[in-house]
PDB file of C-alpha atoms in Angstrom:
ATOM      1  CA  UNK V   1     103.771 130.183  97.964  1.00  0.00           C
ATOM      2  CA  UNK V   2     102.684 128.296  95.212  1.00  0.00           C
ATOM      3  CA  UNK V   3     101.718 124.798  96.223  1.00  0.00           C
ATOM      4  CA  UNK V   4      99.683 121.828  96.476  1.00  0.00           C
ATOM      5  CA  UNK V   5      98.130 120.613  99.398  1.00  0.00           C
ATOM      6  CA  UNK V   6      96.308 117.042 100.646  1.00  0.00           C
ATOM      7  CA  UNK V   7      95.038 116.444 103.516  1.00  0.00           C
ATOM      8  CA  UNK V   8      95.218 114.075 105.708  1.00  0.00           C
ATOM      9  CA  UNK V   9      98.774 112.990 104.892  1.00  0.00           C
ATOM     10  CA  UNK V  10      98.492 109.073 106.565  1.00  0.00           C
ATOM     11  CA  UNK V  11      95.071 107.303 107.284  1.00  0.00           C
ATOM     12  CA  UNK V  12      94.620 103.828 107.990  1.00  0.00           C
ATOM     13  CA  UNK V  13      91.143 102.692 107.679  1.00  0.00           C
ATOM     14  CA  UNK V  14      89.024  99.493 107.536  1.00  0.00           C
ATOM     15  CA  UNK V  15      87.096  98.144 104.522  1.00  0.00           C
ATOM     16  CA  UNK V  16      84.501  99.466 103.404  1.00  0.00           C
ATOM     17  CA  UNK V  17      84.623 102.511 105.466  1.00  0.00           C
ATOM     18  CA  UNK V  18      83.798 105.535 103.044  1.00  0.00           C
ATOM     19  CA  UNK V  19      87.094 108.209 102.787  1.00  0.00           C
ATOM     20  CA  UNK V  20      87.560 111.399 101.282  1.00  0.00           C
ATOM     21  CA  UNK V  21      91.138 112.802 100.790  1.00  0.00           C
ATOM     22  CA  UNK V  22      91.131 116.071  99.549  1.00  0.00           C
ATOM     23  CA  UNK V  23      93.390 118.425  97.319  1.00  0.00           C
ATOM     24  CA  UNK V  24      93.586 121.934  97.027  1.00  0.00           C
ATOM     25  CA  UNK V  25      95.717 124.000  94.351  1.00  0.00           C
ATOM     26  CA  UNK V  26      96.604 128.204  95.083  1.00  0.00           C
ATOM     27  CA  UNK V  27      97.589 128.307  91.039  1.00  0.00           C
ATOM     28  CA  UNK V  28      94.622 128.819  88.911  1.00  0.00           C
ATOM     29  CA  UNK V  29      95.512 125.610  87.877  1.00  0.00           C
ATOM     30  CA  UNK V  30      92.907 124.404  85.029  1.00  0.00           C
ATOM     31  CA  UNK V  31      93.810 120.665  85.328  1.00  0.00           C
ATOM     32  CA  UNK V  32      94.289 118.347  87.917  1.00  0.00           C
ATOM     33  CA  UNK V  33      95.027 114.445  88.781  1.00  0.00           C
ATOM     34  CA  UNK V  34      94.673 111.764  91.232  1.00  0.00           C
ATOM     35  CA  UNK V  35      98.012 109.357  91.078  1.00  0.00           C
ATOM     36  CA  UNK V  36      98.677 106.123  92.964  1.00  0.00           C
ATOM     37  CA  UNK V  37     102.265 104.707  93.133  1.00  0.00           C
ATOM     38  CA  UNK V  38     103.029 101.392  94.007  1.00  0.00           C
ATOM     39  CA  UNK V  39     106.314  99.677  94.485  1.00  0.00           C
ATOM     40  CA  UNK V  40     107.209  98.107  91.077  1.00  0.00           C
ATOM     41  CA  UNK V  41     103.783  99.787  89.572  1.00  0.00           C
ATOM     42  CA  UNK V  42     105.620 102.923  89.044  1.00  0.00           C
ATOM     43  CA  UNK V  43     102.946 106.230  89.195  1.00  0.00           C
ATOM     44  CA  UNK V  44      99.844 105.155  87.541  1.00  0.00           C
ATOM     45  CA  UNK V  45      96.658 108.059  86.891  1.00  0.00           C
ATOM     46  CA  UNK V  46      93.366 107.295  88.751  1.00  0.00           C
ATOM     47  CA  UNK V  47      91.253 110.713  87.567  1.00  0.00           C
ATOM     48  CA  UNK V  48      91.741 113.791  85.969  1.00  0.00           C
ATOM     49  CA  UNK V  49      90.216 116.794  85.434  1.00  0.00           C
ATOM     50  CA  UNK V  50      90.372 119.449  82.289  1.00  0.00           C
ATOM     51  CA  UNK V  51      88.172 122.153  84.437  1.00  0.00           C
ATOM     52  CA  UNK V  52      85.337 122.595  86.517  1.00  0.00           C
ATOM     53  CA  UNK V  53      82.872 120.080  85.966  1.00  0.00           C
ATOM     54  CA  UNK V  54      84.949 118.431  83.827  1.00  0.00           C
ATOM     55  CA  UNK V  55      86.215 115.169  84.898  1.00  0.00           C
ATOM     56  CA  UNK V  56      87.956 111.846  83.218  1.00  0.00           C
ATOM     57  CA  UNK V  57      88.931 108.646  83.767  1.00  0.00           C
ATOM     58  CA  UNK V  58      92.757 107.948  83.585  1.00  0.00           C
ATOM     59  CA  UNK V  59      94.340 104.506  84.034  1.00  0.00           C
ATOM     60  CA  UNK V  60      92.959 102.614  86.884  1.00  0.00           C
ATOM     61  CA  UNK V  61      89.355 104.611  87.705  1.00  0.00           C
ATOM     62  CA  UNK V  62      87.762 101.509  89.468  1.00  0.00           C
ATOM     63  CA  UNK V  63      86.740 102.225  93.271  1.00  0.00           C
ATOM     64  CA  UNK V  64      87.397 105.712  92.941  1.00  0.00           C
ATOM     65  CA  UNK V  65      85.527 108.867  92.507  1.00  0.00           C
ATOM     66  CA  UNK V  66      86.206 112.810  91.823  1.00  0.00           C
ATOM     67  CA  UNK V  67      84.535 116.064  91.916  1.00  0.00           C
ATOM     68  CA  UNK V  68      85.486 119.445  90.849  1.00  0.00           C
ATOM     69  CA  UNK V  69      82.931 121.827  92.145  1.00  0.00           C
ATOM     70  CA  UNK V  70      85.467 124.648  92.091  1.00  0.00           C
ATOM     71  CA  UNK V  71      88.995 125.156  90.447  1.00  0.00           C
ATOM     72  CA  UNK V  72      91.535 124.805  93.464  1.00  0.00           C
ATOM     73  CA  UNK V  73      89.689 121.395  94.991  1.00  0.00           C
ATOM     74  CA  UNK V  74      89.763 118.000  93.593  1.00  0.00           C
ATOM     75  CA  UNK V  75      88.432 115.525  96.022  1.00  0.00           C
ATOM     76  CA  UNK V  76      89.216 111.856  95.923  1.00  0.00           C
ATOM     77  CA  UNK V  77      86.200 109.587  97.316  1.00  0.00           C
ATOM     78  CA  UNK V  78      86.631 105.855  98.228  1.00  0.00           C
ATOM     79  CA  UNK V  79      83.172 104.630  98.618  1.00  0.00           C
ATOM     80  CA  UNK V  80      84.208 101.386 100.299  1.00  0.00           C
ATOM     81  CA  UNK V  81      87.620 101.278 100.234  1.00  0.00           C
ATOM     82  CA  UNK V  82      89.048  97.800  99.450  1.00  0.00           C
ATOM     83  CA  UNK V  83      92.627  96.554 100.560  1.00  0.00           C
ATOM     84  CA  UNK V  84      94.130  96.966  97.357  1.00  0.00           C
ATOM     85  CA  UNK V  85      93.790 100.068  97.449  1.00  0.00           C
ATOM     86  CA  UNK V  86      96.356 100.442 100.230  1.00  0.00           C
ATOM     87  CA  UNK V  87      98.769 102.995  98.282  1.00  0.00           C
ATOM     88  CA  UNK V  88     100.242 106.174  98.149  1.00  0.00           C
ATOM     89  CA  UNK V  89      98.479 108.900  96.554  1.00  0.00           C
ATOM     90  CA  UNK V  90      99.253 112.136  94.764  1.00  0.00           C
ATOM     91  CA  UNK V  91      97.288 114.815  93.637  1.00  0.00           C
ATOM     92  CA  UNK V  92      98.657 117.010  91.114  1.00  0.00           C
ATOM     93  CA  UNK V  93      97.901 119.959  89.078  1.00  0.00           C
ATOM     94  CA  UNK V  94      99.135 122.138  85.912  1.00  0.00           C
ATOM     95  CA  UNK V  95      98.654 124.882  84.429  1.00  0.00           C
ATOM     96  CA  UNK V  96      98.046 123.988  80.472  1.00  0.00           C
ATOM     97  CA  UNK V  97      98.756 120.358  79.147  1.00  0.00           C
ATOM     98  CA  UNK V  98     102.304 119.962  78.380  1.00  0.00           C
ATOM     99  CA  UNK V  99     103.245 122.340  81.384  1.00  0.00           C
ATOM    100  CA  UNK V 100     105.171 121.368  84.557  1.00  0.00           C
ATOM    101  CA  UNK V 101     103.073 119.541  86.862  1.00  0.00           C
ATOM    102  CA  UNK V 102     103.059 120.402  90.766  1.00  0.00           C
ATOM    103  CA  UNK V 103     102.299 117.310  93.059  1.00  0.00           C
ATOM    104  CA  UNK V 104     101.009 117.577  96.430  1.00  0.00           C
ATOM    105  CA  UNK V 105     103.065 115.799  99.125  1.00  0.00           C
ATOM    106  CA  UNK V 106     101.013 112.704  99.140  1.00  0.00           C
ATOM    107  CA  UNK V 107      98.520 110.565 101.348  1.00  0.00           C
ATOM    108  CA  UNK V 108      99.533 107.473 102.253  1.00  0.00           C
ATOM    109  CA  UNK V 109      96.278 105.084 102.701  1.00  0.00           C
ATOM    110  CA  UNK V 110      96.056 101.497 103.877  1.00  0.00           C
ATOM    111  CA  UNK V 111      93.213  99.994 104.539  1.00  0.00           C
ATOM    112  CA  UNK V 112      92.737  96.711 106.481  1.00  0.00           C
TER     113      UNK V 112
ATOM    114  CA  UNK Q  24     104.627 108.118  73.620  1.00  0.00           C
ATOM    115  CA  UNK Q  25     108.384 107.056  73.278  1.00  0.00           C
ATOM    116  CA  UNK Q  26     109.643 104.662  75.710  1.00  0.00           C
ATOM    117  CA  UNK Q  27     112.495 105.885  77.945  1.00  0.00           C
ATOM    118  CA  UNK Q  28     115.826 103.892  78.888  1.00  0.00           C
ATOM    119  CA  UNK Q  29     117.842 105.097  82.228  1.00  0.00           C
ATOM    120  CA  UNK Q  30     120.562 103.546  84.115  1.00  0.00           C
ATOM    121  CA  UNK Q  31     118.664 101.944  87.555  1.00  0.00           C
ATOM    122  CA  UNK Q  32     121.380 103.945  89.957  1.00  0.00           C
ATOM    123  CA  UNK Q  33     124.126 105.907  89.781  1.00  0.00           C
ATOM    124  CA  UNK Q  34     126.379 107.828  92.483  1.00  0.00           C
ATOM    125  CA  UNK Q  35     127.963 111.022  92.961  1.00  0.00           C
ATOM    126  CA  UNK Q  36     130.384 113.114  94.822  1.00  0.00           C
ATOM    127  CA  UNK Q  37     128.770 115.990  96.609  1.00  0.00           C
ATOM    128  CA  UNK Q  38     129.810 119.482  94.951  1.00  0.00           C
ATOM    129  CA  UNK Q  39     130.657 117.690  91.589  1.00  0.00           C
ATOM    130  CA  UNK Q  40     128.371 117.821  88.620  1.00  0.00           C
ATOM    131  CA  UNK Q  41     125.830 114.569  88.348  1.00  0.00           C
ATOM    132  CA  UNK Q  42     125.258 113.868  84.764  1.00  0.00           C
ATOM    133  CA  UNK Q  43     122.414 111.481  84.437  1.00  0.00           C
ATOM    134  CA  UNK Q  44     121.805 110.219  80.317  1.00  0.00           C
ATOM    135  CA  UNK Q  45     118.631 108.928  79.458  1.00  0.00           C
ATOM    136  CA  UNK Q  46     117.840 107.317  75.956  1.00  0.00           C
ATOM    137  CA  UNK Q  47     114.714 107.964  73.827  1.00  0.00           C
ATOM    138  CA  UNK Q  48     115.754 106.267  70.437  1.00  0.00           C
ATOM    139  CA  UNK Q  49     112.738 106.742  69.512  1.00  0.00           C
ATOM    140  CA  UNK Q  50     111.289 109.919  69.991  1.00  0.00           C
ATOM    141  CA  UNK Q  51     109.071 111.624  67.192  1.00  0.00           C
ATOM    142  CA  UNK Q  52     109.296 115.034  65.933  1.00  0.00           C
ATOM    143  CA  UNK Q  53     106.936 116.603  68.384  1.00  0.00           C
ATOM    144  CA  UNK Q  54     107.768 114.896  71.496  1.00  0.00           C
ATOM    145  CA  UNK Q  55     109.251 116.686  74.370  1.00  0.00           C
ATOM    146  CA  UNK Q  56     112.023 115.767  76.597  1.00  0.00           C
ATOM    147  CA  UNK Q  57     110.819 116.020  80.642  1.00  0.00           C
ATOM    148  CA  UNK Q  58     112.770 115.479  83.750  1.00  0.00           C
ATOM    149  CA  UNK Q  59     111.096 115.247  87.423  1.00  0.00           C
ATOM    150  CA  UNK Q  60     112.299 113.519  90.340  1.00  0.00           C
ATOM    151  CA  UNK Q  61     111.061 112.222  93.430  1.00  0.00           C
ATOM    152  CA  UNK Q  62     112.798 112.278  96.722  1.00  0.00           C
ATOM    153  CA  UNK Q  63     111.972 109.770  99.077  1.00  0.00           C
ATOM    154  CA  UNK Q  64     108.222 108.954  98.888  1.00  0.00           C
ATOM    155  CA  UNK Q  65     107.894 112.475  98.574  1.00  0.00           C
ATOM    156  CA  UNK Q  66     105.445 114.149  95.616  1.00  0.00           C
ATOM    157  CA  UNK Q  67     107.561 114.142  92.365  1.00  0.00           C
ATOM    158  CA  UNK Q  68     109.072 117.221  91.721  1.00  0.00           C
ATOM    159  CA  UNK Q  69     109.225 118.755  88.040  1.00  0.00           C
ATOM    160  CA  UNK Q  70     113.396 120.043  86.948  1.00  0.00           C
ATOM    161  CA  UNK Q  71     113.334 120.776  83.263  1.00  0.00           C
ATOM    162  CA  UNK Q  72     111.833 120.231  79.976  1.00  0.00           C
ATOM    163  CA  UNK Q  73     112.985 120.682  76.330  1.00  0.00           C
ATOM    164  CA  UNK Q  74     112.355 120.216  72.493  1.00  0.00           C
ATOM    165  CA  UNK Q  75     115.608 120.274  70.577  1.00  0.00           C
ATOM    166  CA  UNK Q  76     117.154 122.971  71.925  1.00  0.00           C
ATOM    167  CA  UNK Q  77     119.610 123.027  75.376  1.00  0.00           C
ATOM    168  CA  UNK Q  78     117.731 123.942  78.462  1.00  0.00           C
ATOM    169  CA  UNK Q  79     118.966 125.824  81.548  1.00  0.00           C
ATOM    170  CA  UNK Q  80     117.561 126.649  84.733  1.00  0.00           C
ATOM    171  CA  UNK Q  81     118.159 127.492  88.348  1.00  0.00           C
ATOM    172  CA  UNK Q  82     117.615 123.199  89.069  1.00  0.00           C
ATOM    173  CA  UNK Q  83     119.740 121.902  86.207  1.00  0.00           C
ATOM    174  CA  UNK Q  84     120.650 122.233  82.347  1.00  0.00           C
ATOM    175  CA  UNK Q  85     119.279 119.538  80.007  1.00  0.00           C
ATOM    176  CA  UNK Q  86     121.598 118.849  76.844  1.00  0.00           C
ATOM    177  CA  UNK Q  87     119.030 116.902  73.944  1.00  0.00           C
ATOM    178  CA  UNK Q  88     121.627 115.721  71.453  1.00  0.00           C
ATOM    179  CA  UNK Q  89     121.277 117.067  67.569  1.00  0.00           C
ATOM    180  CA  UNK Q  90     119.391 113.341  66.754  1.00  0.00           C
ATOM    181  CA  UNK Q  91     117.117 114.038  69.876  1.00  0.00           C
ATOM    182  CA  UNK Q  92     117.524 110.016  70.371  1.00  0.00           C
ATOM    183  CA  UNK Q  93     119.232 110.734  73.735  1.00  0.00           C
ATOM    184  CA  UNK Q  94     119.779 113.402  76.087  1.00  0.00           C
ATOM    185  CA  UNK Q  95     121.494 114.349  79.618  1.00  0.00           C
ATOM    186  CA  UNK Q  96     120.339 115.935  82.641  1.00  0.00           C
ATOM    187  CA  UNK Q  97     122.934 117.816  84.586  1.00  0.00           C
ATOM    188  CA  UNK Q  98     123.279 118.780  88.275  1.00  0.00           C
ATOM    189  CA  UNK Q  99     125.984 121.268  88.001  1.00  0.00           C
ATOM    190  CA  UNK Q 100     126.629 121.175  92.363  1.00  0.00           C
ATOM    191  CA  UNK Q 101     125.096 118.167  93.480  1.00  0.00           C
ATOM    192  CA  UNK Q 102     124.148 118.600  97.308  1.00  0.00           C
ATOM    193  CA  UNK Q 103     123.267 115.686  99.656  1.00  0.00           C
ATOM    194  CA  UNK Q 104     119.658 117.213  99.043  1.00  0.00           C
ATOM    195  CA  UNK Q 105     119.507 115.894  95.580  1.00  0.00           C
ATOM    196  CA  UNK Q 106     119.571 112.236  96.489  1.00  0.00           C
ATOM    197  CA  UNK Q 107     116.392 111.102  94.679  1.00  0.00           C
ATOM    198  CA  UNK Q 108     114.705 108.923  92.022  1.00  0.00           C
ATOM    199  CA  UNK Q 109     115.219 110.904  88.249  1.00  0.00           C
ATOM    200  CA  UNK Q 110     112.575 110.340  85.813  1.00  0.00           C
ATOM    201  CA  UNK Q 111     113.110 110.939  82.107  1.00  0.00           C
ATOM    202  CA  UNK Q 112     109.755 111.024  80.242  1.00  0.00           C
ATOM    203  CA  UNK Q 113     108.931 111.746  76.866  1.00  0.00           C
ATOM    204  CA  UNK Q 114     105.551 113.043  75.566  1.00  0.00           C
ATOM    205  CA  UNK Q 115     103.957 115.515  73.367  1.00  0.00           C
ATOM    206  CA  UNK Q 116     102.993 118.454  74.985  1.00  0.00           C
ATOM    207  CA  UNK Q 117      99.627 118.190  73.652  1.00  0.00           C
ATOM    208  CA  UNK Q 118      99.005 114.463  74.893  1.00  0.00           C
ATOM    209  CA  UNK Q 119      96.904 115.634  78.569  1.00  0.00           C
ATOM    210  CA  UNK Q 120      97.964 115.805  81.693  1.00  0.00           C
ATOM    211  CA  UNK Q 121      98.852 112.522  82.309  1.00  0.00           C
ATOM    212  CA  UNK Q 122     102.875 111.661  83.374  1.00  0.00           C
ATOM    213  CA  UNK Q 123     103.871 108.145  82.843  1.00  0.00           C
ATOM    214  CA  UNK Q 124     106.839 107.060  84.868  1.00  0.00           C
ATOM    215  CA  UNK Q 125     109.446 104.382  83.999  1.00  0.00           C
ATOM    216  CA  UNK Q 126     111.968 102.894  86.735  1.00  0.00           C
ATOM    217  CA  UNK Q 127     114.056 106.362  86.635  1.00  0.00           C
ATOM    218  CA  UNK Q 128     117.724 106.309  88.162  1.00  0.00           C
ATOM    219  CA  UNK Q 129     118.497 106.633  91.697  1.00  0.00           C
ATOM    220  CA  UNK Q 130     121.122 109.274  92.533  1.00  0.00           C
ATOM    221  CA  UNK Q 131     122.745 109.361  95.763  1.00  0.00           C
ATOM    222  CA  UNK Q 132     125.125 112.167  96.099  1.00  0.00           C
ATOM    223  CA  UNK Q 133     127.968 111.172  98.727  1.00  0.00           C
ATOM    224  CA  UNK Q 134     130.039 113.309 101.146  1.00  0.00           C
TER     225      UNK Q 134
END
């Protein structure tokens, strides 16, 4: 089954406290995202990524960092995770710009 | 991209057709029309997409009107399973990856 997969799916940490939450795609997908969505914020890009290697910053980059070592993982790292970054997060991917985009079934993250 | 106008809710009778409109007065000549939705807190989930042209598929049929400054998205059955957040978006294809969402309309299909 085609599908998009983070992991872990709730964490509630403490500031400062490095996190990883992870993303895998089964689609030979070239690119790949990192969303937040916040209540009256609406979906808002964090990082992308065209290919392997190839990263980007979208909207709101700061405290946040990526890696795309392979195709089907796309790694989100908070260094020291801050409060406001209490969220919930989606990782998508597509095929081709333009093209439907799958999401993942989110992570939601607070952090105290 | 062009700036999309919904209505903020809307319901509907389950097994009837939902027709949700969406305004885009000013769409350019390139831009697509997309459609995703998002059921509670859930990851969005992508419907349909079109240029000019109607759109079917096994989710819905989208109906762009011959101005392309507004356009519907129909539910032909709606199920208690479609309750969710619609999001109208328009971009050009070639624009990234990246999927801007406006406030979208929330659907809830009643027994």
């Amino acid at each position: 089954e085609a599908q998009v997969t983070q992991n872990p799916r709730y964490l509630i940490t403490v500031t400062g406290k490095k996190l990883t939450v992870t993303c895998s795609q089964n689609m030979n997908h070239e690119y790949m995202s990192w969303y937040r969505q916040d209540p009256g914020l609406g979906l808002r890009q964090i990082y992308y990524s065209m290919n392997v290697e190839v990263t980007d910053k979208g909207d709101v980059p700061e405290g946040y960092k990526v890696s795309r070592k392979e195709k089907r993982n796309f790694p989100l790292i908070l260094e020291s995770p801050s409060p406001n970054q209490t969220s919930l997060y989606f990782c998508a991917s597509t095929r081709d710009r333009g093209d439907e985009q799958y999401f993942g079934p989110g992570t939601r993250l607070t952090v105290t | 991209d062009a700036k999309t106008t919904q209505p903020p809710s809307m319901d509907c009778a389950e097994g009837r057709a939902a027709n949700l409109p969406c305004n885009h007065s000013t769409i350019s000549g390139n831009e697509y029309v997309y459609w995703y939705r998002q059921i509670h807190s859930q990851g969005p989930q992508y419907i349909i997409h079109g240029l000019k042209n109607n759109e079917t598929n096994e989710m819905a049929s989208l109906i762009i009107t011959e101005d392309r400054k507004s356009s519907t998205l129909i539910l032909p059955h709606a199920t208690l399973r479609d309750t969710a957040v619609y999001y109208c978006i328009v971009r050009f294809k070639a624009a990234g990856n990246k999927l801007t969402f406006g406030g979208g309309t929330r659907v809830l299909v009643k027994p």
